[in-house]
Structure formats: structure tokens, C-alpha cells
Short mmCIF file of C-alpha atoms in Angstrom, two decimals:
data_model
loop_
_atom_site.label_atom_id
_atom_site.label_comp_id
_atom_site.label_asym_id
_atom_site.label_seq_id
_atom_site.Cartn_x
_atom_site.Cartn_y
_atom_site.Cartn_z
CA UNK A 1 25.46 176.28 93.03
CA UNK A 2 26.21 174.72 89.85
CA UNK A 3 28.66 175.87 87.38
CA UNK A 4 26.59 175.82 83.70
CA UNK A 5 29.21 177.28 81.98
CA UNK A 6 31.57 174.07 82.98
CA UNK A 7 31.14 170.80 81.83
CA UNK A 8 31.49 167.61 84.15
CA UNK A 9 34.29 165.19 84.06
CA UNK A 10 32.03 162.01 84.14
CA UNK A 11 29.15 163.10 82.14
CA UNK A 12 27.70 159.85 80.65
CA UNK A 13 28.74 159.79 76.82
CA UNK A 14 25.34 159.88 74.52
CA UNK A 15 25.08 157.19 72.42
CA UNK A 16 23.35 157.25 68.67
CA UNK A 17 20.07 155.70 69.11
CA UNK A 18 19.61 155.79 65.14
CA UNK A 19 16.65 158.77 65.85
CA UNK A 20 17.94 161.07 63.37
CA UNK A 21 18.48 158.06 60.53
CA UNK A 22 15.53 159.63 58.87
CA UNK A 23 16.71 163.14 58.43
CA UNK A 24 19.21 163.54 55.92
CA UNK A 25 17.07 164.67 52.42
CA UNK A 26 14.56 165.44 54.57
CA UNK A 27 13.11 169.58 53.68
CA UNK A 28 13.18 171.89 56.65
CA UNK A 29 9.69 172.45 57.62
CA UNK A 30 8.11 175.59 57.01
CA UNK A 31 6.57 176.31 60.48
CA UNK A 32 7.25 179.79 61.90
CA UNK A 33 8.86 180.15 65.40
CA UNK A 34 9.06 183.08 67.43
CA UNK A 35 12.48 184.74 67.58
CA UNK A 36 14.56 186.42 70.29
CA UNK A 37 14.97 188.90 67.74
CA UNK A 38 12.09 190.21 67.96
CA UNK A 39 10.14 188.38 64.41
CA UNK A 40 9.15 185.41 63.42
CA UNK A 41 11.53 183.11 61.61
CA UNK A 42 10.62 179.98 59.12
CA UNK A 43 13.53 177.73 58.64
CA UNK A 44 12.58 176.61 55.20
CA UNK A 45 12.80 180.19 53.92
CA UNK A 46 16.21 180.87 55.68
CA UNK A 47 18.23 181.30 52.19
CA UNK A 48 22.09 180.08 51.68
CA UNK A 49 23.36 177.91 54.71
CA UNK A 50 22.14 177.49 57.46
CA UNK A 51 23.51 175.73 61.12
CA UNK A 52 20.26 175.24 63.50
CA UNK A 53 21.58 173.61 66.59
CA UNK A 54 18.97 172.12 68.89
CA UNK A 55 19.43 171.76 72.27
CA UNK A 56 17.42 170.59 75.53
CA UNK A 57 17.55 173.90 77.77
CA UNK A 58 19.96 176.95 78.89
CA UNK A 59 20.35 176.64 82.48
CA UNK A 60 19.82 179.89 84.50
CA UNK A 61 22.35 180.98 87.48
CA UNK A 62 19.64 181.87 89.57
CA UNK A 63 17.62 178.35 89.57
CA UNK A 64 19.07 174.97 90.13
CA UNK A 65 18.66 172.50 87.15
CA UNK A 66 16.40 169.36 87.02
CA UNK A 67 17.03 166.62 89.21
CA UNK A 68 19.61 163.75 87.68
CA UNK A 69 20.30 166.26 84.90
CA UNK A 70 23.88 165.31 84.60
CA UNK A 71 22.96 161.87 84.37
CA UNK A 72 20.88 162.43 81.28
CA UNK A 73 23.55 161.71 78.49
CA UNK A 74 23.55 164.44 76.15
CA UNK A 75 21.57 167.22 78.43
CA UNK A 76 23.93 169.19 80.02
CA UNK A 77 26.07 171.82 78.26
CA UNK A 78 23.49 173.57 76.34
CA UNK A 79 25.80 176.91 77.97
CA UNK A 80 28.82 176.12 76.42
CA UNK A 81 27.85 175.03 73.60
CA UNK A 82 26.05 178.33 72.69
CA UNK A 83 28.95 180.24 73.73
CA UNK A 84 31.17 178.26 71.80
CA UNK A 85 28.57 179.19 68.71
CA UNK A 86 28.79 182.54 69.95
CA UNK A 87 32.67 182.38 70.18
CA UNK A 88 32.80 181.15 66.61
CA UNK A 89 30.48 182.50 65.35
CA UNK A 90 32.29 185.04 62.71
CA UNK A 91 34.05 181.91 60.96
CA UNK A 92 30.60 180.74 60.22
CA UNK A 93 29.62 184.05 58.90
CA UNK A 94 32.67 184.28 56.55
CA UNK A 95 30.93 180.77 55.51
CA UNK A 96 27.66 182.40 54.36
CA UNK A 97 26.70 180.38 57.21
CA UNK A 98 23.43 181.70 59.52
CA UNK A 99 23.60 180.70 63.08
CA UNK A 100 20.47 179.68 65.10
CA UNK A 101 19.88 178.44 68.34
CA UNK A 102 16.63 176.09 69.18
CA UNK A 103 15.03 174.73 71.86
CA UNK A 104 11.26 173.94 73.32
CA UNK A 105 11.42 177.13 76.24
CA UNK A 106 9.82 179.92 75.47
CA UNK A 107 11.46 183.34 73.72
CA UNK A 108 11.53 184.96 77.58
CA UNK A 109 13.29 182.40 79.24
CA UNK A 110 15.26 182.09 75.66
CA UNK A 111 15.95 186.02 75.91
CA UNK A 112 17.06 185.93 79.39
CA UNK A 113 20.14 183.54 77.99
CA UNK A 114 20.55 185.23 74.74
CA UNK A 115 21.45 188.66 76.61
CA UNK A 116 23.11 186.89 79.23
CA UNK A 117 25.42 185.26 77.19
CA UNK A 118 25.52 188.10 74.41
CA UNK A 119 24.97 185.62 71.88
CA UNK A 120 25.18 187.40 68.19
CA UNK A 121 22.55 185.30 66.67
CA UNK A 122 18.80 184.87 67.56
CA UNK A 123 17.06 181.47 69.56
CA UNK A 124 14.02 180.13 68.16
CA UNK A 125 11.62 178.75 70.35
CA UNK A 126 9.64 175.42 69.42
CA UNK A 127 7.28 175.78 72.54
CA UNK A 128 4.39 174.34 70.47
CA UNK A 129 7.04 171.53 69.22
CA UNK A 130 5.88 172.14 65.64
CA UNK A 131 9.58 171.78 64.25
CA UNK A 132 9.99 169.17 66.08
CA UNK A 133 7.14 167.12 65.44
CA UNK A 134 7.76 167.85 61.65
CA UNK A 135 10.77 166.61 61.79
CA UNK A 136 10.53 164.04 64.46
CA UNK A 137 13.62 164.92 66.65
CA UNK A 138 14.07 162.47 69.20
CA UNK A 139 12.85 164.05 72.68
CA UNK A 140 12.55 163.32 76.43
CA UNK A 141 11.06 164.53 79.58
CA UNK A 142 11.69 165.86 83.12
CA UNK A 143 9.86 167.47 85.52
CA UNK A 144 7.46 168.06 83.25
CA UNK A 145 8.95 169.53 80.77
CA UNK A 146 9.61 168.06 76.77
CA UNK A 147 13.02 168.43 75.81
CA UNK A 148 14.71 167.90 72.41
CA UNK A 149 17.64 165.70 72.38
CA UNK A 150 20.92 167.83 71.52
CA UNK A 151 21.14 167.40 67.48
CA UNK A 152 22.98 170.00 64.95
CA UNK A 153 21.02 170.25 61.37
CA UNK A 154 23.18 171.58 58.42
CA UNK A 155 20.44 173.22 55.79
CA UNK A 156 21.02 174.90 52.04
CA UNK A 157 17.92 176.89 50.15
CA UNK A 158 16.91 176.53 47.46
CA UNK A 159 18.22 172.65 48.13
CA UNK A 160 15.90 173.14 51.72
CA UNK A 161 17.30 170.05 52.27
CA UNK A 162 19.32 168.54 55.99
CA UNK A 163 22.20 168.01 53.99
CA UNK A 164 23.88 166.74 57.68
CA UNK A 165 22.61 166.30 61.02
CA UNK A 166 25.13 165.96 64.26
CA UNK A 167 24.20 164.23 67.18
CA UNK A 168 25.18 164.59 70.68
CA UNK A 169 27.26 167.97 72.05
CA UNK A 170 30.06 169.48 70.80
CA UNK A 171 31.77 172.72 70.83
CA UNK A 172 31.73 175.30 68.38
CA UNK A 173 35.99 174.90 67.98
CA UNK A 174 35.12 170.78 67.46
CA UNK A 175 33.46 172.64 64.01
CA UNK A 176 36.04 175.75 62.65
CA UNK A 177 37.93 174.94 59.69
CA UNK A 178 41.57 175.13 60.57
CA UNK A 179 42.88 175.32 57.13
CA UNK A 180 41.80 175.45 53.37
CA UNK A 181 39.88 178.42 53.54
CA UNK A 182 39.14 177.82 50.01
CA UNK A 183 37.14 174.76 50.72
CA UNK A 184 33.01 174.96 50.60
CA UNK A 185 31.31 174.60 53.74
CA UNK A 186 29.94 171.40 53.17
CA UNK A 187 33.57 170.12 52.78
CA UNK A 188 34.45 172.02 56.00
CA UNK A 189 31.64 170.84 58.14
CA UNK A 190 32.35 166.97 57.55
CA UNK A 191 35.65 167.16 59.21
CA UNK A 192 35.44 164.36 61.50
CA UNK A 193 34.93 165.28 65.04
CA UNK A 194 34.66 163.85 68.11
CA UNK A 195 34.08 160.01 68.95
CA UNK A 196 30.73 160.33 70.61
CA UNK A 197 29.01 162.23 67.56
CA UNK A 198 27.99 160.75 63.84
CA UNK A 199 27.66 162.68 60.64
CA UNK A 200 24.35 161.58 58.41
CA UNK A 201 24.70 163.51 55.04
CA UNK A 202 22.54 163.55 52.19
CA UNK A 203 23.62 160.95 49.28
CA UNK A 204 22.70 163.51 46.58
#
């Protein structure tokens, strides 16, 4: 059985493709996704800051994941990464920062990770791939299944704009502000990080 809460020593390193060249200035769409919260959540209403990290799919201990998954650059550690969030996820709060989790599964497979994983913030699920089509996030399949490509988006409203968009994974501690707790969060969040990812920000 496979350890989703570990991370490989040879995953292959995701390159940037250029798919997310489009999305800085680009408004969040104002589609409304189910919530393991319970509600119904639209992005481009979310006010203040926002973090919205999309990611391919949660494994589960109890079923084995997709075939070749950790040959996929980019797909596994969808587990760590949202309990790094989760870990974190106070120092994003005392950033007026909200915290969401997305992904194409639906909210009960999404709740079955959320409690799991006690994760303080909610999932949204994009089962009918409305954010993503608005937005066209780069995607794949396997087995069936349409997966986004991991990719953090960085929001303000009333701006509504992706100020920043992160490709490939990373870990919550990759994004905490060490020092100058004075500093705004846009200053804090283009620290630079590790190798394999790429800021886009928005030249306004």
C-alpha cells in the first residue's frame, strides 16, 4: 500500500508548459461550486484575498491510485500539500488570506479527505469543470477521469483579479513569510520559491 502522505524521491519534476500565461489579469469567474462546507461558494464574490489551490485528486488509503500516477509530473502529492495548507493555515489567516482547496471529484469523495485530514478550510468541487473551463486550466486524463493540473491562483475583490498564479506543487512552508510581518501579502507571496515553480503576476 502506498504511502499518500509521503512524497517520492524520483518524482519527475513538472515543467511550465506556458498553460497558465493567460491568467494573470484575468477575473475569477463567477460560477458557483459546491462546498464541503455544506453551501455553495462563487470565487468572484470571495471578498479580500484569496489562495485557491487546484489540484488533480486526494488519494484515499483504502484504494490504490491510478496506474503510472507517479510518473505523471505534477500529480502526486495532492495529500501533503493540503496538509501543509492545513498546517499553515493560521499564517494565512493573520494575512486576511481565505484558504480553498479545488479539484474536479465530487464534494463526497472531497469530504471523505477534508475530515480525514481535518483540514480547517472547505474543498470546492469543479465536477462540471465550469471553473475550469472559464479559466482554461491546463488538464489531463486517466482512467477516465479529467484532472486539473496542480496550479495555485492568488485573487483580491474588489480587484477580482489572479494577481499570481503558481504552477507545479509545493508545500504550504515553501509559502509562510519568515520575517517582515509588516509586509502586505502580495509582497509576502512573491518570495521566490522553489526551482520547479514560476510566479505570473499581474503588471498593474
Amino acid at each position: 500500500m502506498q504511502n499518500i502522505h509521503e512524497l517520492p524521491k524520483d518524482l519527475p519534476v513538472p515543467v511550465d508548459d506556458g498553460a497558465c500565461d493567460h491568467l494573470p489579469g484575468v477575473a475569477l469567474p463567477a460560477v458557483v461550486l459546491p462546498s464541503t462546507g455544506g453551501r455553495t461558494v462563487n470565487p468572484a464574490q470571495i471578498p479580500g484575498w484569496v489562495v485557491i489551490y487546484c489540484y488533480p485528486m486526494t488519494g484515499r488509503p483504502d484504494r490504490t491510485l491510478p496506474d503510472g500516477w507517479d510518473q505523471i509530473p505534477g500529480a502526486r502529492g495532492c495529500t501533503p500539500q493540503s496538509c501543509s495548507f492545513r498546517d499553515h493555515y493560521r499564517e494565512l489567516q493573520a494575512l486576511n488570506a481565505q484558504v480553498f482547496g479545488l479539484s474536479t471529484q465530487t464534494t463526497d469523495y472531497q469530504r471523505e479527505a477534508a475530515e480525514r485530514l481535518h483540514l480547517p478550510f472547505e474543498l470546492l468541487s469543479d465536477s462540471s469543470f465550469a471553473f475550469a473551463q472559464a479559466l482554461r486550466l491546463p488538464m489531463f486524463e486517466v482512467e477516465g477521469m479529467r484532472l486539473i493540473k496542480r496550479v495555485t491562483l492568488i485573487a483580491k475583490r474588489p480587484i477580482g483579479t489572479s494577481m499570481m498564479c503558481l504552477r507545479g506543487y509545493m508545500r504550504m512552508g515553501q509559502l509562510r513569510r519568515a520575517d517582515r510581518p509588516q509586509a502586505s501579502f502580495p509582497r509576502f507571496a512573491r518570495r521566490p520559491l522553489a526551482r520547479n515553480v514560476k510566479w505570473r503576476r499581474h503588471s498593474a
